[in-house]
Short mmCIF file of C-alpha atoms in Angstrom, two decimals:
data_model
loop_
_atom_site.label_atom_id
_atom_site.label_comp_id
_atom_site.label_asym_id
_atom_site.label_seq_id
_atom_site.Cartn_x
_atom_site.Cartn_y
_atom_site.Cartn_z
CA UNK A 10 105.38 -55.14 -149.83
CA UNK A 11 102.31 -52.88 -150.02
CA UNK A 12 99.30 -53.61 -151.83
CA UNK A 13 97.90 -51.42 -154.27
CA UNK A 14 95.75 -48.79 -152.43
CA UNK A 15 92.25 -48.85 -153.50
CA UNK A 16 89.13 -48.03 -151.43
CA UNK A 17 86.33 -50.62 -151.67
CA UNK A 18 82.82 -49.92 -151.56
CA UNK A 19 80.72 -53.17 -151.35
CA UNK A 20 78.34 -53.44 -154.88
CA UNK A 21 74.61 -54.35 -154.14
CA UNK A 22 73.97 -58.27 -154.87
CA UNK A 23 73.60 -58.20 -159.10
CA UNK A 24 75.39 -54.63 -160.16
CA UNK A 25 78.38 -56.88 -161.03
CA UNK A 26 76.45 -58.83 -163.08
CA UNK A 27 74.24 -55.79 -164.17
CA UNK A 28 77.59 -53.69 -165.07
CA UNK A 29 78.83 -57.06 -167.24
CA UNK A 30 75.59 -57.18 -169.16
CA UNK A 31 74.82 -53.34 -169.32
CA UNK A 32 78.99 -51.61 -170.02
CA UNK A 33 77.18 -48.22 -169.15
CA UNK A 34 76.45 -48.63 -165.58
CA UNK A 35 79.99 -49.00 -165.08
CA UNK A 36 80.58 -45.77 -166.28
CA UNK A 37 80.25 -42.56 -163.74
CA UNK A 38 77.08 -41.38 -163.08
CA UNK A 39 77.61 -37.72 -164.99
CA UNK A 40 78.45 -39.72 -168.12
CA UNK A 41 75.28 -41.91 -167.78
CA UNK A 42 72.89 -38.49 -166.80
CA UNK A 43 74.70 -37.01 -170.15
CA UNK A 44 74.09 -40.09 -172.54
CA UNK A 45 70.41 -40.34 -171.14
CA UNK A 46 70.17 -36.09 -171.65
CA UNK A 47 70.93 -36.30 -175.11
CA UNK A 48 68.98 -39.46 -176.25
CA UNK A 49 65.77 -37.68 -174.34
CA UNK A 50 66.59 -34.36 -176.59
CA UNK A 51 66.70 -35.96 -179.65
CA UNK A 52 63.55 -37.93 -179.11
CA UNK A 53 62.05 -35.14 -177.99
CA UNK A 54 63.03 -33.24 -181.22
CA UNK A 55 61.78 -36.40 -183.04
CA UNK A 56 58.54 -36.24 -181.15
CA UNK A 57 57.89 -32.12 -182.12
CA UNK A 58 59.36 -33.11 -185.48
CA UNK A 59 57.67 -35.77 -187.27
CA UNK A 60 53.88 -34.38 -186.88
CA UNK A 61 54.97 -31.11 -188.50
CA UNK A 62 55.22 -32.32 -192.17
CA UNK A 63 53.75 -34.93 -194.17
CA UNK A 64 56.10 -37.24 -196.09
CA UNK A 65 56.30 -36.81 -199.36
CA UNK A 66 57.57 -39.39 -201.82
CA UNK A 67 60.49 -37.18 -203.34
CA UNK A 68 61.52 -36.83 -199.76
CA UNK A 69 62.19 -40.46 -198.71
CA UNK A 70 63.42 -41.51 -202.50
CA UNK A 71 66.39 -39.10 -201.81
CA UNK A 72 66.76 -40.23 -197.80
CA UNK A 73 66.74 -43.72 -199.23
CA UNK A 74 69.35 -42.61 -201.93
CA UNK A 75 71.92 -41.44 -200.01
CA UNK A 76 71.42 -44.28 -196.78
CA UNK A 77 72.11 -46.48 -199.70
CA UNK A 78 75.10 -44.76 -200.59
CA UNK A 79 76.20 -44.96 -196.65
CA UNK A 80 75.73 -48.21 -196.60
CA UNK A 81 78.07 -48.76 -199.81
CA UNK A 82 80.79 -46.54 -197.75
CA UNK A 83 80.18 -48.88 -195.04
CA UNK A 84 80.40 -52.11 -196.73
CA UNK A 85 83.30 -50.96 -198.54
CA UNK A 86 84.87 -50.52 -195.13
CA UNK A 87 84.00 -54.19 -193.80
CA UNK A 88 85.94 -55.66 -196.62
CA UNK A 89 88.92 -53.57 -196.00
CA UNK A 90 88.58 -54.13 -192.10
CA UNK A 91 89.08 -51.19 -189.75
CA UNK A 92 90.31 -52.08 -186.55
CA UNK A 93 90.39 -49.95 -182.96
CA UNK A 94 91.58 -46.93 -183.07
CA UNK A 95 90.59 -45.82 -186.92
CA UNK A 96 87.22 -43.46 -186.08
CA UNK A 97 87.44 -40.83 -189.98
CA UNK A 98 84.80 -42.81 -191.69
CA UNK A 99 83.89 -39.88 -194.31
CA UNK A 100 79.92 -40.83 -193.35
CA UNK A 101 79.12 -37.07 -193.19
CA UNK A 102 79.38 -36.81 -197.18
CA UNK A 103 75.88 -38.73 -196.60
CA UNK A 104 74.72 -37.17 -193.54
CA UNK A 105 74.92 -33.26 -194.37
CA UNK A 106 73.17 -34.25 -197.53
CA UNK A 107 69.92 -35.45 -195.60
CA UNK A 108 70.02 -32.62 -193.64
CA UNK A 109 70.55 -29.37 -196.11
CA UNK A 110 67.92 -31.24 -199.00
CA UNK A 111 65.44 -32.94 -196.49
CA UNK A 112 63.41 -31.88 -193.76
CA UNK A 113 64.67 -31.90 -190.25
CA UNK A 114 62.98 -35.14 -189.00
CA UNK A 115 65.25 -36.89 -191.75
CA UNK A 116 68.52 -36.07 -190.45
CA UNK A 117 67.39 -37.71 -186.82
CA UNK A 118 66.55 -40.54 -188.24
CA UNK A 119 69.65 -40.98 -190.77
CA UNK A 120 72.56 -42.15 -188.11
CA UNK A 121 70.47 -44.92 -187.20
CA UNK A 122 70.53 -47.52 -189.69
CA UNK A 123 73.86 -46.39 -190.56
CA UNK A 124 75.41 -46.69 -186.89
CA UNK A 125 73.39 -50.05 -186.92
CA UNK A 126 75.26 -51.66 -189.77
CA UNK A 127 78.47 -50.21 -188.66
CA UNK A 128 77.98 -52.52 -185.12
CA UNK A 129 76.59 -55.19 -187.11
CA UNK A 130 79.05 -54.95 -190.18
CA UNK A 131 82.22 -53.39 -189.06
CA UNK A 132 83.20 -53.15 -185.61
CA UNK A 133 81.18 -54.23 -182.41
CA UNK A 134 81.74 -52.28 -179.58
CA UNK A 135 79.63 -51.11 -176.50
CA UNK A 136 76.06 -50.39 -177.58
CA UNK A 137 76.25 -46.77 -175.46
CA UNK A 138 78.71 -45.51 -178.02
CA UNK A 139 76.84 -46.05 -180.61
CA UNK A 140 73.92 -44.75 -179.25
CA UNK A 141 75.37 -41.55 -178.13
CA UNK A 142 77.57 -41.19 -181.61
CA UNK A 143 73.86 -41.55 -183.62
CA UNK A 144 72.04 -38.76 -181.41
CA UNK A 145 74.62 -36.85 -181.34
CA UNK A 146 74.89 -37.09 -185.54
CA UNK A 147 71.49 -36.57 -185.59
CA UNK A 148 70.86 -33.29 -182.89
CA UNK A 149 73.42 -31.88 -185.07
CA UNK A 150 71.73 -32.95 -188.74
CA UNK A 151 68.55 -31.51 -187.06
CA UNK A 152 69.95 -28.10 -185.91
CA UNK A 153 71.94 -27.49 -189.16
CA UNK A 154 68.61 -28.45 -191.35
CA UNK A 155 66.53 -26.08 -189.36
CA UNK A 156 68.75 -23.21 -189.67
CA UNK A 157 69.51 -24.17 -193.38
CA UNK A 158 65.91 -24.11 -194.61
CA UNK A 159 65.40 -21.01 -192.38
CA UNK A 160 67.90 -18.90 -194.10
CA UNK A 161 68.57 -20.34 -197.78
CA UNK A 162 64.74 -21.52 -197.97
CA UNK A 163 65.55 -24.88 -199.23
CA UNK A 164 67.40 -27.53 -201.61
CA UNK A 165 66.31 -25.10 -204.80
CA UNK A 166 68.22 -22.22 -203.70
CA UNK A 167 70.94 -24.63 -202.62
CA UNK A 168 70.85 -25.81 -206.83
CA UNK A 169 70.20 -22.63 -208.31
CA UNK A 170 74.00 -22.13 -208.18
CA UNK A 171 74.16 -19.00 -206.78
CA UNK A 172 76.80 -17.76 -204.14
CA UNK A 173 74.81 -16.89 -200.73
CA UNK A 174 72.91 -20.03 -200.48
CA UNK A 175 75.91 -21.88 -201.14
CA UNK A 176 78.24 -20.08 -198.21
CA UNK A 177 75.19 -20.44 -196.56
CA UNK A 178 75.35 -24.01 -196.78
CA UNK A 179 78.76 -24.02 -196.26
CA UNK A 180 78.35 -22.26 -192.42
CA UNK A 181 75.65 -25.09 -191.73
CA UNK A 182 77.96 -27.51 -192.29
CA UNK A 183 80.86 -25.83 -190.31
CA UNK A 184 77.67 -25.98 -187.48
CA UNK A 185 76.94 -29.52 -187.78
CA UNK A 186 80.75 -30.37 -187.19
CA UNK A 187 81.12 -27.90 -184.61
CA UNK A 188 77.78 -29.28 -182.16
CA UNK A 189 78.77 -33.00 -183.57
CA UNK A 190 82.75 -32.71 -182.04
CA UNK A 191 80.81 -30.65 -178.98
CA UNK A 192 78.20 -33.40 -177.99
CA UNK A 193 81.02 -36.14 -178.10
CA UNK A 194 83.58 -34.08 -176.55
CA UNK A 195 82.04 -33.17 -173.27
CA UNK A 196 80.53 -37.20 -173.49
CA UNK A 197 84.37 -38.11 -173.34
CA UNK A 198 85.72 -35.51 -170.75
CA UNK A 199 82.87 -36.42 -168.45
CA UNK A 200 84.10 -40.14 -168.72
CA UNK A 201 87.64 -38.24 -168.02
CA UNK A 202 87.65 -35.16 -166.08
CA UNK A 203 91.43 -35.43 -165.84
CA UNK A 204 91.53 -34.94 -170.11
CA UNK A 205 92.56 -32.00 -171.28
CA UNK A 206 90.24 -30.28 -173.54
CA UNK A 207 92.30 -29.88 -176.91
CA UNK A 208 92.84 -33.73 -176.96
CA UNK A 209 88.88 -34.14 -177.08
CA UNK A 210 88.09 -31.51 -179.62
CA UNK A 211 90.47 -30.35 -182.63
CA UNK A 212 94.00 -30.78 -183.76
CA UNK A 213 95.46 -30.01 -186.66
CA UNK A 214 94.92 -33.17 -188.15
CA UNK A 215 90.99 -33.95 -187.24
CA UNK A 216 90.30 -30.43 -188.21
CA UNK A 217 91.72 -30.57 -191.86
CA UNK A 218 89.66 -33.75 -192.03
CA UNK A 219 86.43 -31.97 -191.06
CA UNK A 220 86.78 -30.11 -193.40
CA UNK A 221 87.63 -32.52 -196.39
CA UNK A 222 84.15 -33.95 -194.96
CA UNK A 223 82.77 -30.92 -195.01
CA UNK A 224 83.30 -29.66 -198.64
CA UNK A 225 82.22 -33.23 -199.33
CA UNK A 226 78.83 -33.12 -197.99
CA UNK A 227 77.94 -29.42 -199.84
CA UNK A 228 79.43 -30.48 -203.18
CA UNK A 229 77.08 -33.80 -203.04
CA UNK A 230 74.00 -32.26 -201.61
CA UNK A 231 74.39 -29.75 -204.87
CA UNK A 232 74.75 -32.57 -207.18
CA UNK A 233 72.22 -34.43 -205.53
CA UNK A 234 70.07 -31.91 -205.13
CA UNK A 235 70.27 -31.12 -209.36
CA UNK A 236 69.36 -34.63 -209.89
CA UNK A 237 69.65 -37.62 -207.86
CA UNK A 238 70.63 -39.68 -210.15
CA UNK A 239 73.82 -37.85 -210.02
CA UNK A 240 74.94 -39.39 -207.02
CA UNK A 241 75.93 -42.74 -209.32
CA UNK A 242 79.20 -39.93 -210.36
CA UNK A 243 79.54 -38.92 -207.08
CA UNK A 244 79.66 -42.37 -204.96
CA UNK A 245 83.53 -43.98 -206.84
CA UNK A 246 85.41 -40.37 -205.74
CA UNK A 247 83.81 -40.87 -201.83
CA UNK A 248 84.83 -44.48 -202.02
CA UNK A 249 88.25 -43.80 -203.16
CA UNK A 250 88.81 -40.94 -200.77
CA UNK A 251 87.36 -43.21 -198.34
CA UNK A 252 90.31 -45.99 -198.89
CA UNK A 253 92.66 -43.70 -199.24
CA UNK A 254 92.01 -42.58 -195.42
CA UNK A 255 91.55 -45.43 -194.34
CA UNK A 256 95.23 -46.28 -195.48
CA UNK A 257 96.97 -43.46 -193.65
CA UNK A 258 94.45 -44.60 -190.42
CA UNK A 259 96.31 -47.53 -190.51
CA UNK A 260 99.43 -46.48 -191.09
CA UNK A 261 98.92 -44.47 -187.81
CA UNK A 262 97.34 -47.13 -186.08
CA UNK A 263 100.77 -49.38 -186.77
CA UNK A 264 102.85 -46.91 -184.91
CA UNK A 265 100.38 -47.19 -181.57
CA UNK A 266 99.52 -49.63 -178.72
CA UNK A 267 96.17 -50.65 -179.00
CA UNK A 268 95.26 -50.36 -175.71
CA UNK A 269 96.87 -47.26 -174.71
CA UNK A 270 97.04 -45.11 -177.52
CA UNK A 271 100.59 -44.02 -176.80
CA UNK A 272 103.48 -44.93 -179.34
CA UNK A 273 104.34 -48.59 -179.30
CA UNK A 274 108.29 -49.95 -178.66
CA UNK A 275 109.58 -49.81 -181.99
CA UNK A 276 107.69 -46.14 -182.95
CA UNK A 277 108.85 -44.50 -179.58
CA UNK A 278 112.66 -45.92 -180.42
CA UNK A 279 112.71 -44.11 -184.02
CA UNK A 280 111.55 -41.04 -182.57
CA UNK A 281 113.76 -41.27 -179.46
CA UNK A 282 116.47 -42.17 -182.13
CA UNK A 283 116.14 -39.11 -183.92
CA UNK A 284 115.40 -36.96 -180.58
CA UNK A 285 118.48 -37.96 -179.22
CA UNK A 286 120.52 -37.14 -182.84
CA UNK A 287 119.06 -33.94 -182.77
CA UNK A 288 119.99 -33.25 -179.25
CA UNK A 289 123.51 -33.99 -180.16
CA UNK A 290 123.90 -32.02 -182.79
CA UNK A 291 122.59 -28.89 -181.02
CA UNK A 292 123.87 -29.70 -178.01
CA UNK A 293 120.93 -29.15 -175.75
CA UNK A 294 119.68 -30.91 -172.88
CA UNK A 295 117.49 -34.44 -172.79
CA UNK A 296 116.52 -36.34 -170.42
CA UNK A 297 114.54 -40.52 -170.01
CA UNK A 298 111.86 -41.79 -168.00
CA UNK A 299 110.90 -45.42 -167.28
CA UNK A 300 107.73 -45.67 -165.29
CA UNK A 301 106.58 -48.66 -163.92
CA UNK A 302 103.21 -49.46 -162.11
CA UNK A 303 103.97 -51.00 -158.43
CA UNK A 304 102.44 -54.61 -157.68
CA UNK A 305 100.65 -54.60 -161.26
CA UNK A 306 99.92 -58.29 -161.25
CA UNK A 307 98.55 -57.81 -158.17
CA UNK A 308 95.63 -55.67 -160.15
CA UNK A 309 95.11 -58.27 -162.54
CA UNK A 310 95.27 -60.78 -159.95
CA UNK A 311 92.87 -59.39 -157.51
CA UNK A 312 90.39 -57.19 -160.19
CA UNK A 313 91.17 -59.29 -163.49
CA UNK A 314 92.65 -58.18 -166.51
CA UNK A 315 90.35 -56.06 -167.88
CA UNK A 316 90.58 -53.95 -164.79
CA UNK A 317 94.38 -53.95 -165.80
CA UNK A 318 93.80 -52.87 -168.96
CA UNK A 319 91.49 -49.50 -167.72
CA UNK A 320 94.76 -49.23 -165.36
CA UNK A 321 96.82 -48.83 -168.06
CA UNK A 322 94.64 -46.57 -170.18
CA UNK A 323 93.99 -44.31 -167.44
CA UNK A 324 97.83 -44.37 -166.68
CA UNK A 325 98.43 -42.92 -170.08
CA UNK A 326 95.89 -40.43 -170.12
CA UNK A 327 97.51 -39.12 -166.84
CA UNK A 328 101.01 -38.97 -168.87
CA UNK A 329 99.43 -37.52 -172.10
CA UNK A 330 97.80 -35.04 -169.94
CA UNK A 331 100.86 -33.48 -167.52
CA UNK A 332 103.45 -33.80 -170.77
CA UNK A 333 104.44 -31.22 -173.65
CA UNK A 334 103.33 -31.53 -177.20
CA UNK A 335 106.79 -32.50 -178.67
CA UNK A 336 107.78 -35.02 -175.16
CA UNK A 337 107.63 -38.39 -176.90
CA UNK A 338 105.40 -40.57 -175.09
CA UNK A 339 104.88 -44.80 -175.51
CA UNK A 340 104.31 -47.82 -173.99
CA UNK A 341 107.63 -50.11 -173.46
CA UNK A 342 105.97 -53.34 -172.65
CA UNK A 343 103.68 -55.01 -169.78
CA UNK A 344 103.17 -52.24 -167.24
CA UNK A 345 106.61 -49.88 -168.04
CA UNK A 346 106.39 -46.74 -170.14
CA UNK A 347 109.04 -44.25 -171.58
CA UNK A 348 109.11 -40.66 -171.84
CA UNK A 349 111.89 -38.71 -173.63
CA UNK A 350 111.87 -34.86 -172.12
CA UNK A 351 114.04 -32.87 -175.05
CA UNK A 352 115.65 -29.53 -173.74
CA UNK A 353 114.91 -31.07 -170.07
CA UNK A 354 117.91 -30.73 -167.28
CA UNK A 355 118.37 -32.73 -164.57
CA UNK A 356 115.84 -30.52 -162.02
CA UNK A 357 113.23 -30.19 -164.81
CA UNK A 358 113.12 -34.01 -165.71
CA UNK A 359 112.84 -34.55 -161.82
CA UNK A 360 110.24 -32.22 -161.54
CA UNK A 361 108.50 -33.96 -164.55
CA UNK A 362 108.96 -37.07 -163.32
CA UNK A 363 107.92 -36.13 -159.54
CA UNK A 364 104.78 -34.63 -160.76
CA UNK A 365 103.86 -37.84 -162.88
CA UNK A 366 104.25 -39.72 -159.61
CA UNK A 367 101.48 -37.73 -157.73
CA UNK A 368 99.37 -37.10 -160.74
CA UNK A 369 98.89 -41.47 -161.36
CA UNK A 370 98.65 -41.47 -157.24
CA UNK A 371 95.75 -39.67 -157.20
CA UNK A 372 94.22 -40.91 -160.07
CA UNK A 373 91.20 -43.50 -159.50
CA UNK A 374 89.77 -46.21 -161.73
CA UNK A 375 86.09 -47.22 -161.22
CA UNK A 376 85.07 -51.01 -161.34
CA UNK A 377 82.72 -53.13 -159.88
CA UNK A 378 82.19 -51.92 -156.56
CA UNK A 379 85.31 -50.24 -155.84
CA UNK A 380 87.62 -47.34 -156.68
CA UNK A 381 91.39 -48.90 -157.94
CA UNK A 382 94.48 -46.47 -157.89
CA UNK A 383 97.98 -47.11 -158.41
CA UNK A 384 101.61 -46.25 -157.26
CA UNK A 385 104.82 -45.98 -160.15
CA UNK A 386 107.95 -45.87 -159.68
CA UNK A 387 110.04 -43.66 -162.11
CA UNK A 388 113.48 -44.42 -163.23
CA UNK A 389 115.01 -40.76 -164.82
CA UNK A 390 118.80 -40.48 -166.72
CA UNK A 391 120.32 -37.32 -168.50
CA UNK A 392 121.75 -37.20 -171.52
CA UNK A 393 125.79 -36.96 -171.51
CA UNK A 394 125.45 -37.52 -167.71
CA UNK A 395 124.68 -40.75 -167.78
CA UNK A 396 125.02 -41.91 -171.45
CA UNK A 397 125.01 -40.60 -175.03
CA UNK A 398 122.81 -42.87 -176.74
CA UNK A 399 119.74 -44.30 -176.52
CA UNK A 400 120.56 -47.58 -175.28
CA UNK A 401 122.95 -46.29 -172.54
CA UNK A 402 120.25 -43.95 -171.97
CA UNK A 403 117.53 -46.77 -170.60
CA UNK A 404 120.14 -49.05 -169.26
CA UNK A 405 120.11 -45.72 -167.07
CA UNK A 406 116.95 -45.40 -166.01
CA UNK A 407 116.48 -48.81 -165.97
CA UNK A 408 119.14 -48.92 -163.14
CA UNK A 409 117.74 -45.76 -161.40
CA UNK A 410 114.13 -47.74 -161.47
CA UNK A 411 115.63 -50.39 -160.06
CA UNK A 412 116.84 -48.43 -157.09
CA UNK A 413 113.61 -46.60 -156.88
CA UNK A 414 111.78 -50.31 -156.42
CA UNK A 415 114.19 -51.64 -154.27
CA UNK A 416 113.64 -48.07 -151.81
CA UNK A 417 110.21 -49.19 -151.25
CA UNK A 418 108.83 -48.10 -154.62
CA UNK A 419 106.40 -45.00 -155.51
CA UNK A 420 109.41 -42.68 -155.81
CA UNK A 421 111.50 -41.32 -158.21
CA UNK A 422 115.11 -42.09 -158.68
CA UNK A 423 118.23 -41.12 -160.48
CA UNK A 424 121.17 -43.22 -160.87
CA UNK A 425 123.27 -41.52 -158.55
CA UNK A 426 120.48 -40.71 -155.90
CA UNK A 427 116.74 -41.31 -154.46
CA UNK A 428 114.40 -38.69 -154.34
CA UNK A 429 112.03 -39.79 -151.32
CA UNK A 430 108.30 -39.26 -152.38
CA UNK A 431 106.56 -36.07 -151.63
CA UNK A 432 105.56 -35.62 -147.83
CA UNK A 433 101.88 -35.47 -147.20
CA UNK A 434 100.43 -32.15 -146.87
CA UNK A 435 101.10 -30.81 -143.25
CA UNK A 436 103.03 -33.16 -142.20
CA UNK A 437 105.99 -30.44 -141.69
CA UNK A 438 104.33 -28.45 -139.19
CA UNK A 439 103.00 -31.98 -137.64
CA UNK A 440 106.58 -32.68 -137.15
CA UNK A 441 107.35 -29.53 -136.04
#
């Protein structure tokens, strides 16, 4: 049996320990030069900021207002619970606020305390995330405050009710979502170049959200703004609408495996399920994967199982990224996952599942000190070939991934035949 192929590179005496104590320099260097980049900006725009105004009394009454309404939002979330996975928090109904009545410096400074209690209160996770989510809030409060109070002149014109400074604030906010999602999407694809774009930035789900959060922060930075007392009316509805996404979070969060993201066994079956129904009826092609890591106990073994767990993650990023919108994607268990290919023959789910092969052989996962990549072996069955349902349909694969393993694994296989892995490049004309 092969081991795993990795390529060690010795770590200088302490980075382990260094790495365990700080997560970030475990991360690749572009990611740390990008979190450091964007902290320095928005302490330099802090720095040119805070000397350019004095602070007025009015000014941190209503900053103090509307952190205290955050911090409601937040503490209403703590007692509900909101585990991995659920991000829509509806905080930018407070943030936009601070930015379109207040002064620039205000909105850097606002994600702070907020991101503080949401690590203390809610949900601890690496420190780096939380710094990067609060300058990135804040670089983005900042920008949209400057250009607001450039153009509209201010929180009066903002109350006076009338219709430019209101579409005015309405663009500002579309900005502050826009460099917000910006700052943390090129953050995340420099963690994973292999990412595609789209599933770092919008879909149609996080953008109709934006802008629910979006028409929230304009509607209570006018009734703030008209008298802050106001915001006592305004707080229940945020709540409520708070809950209420919370709720469907979940909901989506039951259907997922926490560590991958991908649908968990009983979610991929009921869409497989009705895949497979749908297929029949219409009588076009389908076709099952089972992929399955090679020696993954020897990861966790050798690296631990938090190494195992990156594995895995960075396994189903690879899938997510080299499969269609509508393939159904999830995580079967331990190291195996299954992908349904509707409309897929026989040479396009081999070509599917070939590519897959190469894609998670080339991928690389950094830990301490060395670079870990993986081998899978893929298991592939076609609909009315080699069953009808979806139970025949794994026994399938799982009989063609069984063949693939016992051909000396990192190959893809069909019940019938082996398809040997890709040669190397050149090695025909070496050969020759």
């Amino acid at each position: 049996m092969a081991v795993p192929s990795h390529t060690s590179v010795k770590a200088r005496d302490g980075a382990a320990a260094l790495a365990g104590r700080w997560p970030l320099l475990g991360q690749r260097r572009s990611l740390v030069v990008y979190l450091c980049g964007v902290v320095a900006l928005e302490a330099a725009a802090f720095a040119a900021l805070v000397t350019t105004r004095d602070l007025r009394w009015p000014d941190l009454l209503t900053f103090a207002a509307l952190l205290l309404c955050g911090a409601v939002c937040i503490e209403a979330t703590r007692r509900l619970g909101i585990p991995a996975g659920v991000s829509r928090d509806l905080l930018s109904a407070w943030w936009l606020p601070v930015a379109l009545l207040l002064p620039p410096v205000y909105a850097l400074l606002a994600p702070i305390p907020l991101q503080i209690m949401l690590q203390k209160r809610v949900r601890e996770t690496v420190v780096y995330r939380r710094v990067l989510s609060a300058a990135a809030i804040g670089l983005a409060g900042c920008v949209t405050s400057v250009l607001f109070h450039a153009i509209a002149g201010g929180p009066p014109a903002l109350t006076a009710g009338t219709g430019t400074p209101i579409l005015v604030a309405i663009g500002c906010a579309a900005l502050f979502t826009v460099v917000n999602t910006a700052l943390i999407a090129v953050a995340a694809h420099t963690a994973d170049p292999e990412g595609r774009w789209r599933e770092v930035l919008w879909n149609r789900e996080s953008l109709t959200l934006d802008v629910v959060e979006l028409c929230l922060g304009v509607i209570v930075a006018i009734t703030c703004g008209i008298n802050l007392a106001l915001l006592l009316l305004a707080l229940p509805p945020v709540v409520l609408l708070q809950r209420s996404l919370l709720h469907a979070q979940l909901q989506a969060a039951a259907r997922t495996d926490s560590k991958t993201g991908l649908l968990n066994a009983a979610a991929w079956q009921r869409e497989a399920d009705t895949e497979i129904g749908r297929a029949r009826r219409s009588g076009e092609s389908l076709a099952l994967l089972i992929v399955d890591i090679d020696h993954f106990k020897r990861v966790n073994d050798g690296y631990g199982h938090l190494v195992g767990d990156q594995v895995l993650v960075g396994v189903a990023a690879t899938l997510r990224s080299q499969l269609r919108d509508y393939d159904v994607v999830g995580r079967f268990g331990g190291e195996e996952f299954v992908v349904l290919l509707p409309r897929a023959d026989v040479t396009e789910a081999r070509r599917v599942a070939e590519r897959l092969r190469s894609r998670i052989a080339r991928m690389a996962v950094p830990t301490d000190g060395a670079m870990i990549s993986v081998t899978v072996s893929v298991g592939v069955s076609i609909m009315n070939v080699h069953g009808n349902d979806l139970i025949e349909l794994l026994a399938a694969a799982d009989l063609a991934l069984y063949r693939a393993k016992e051909l000396g694994r990192d190959r893809v296989c069909l019940p019938a035949m082996p398809v040997p892995p890709a040669s190397p490049p050149g090695a025909e004309s070496a050969s020759g």
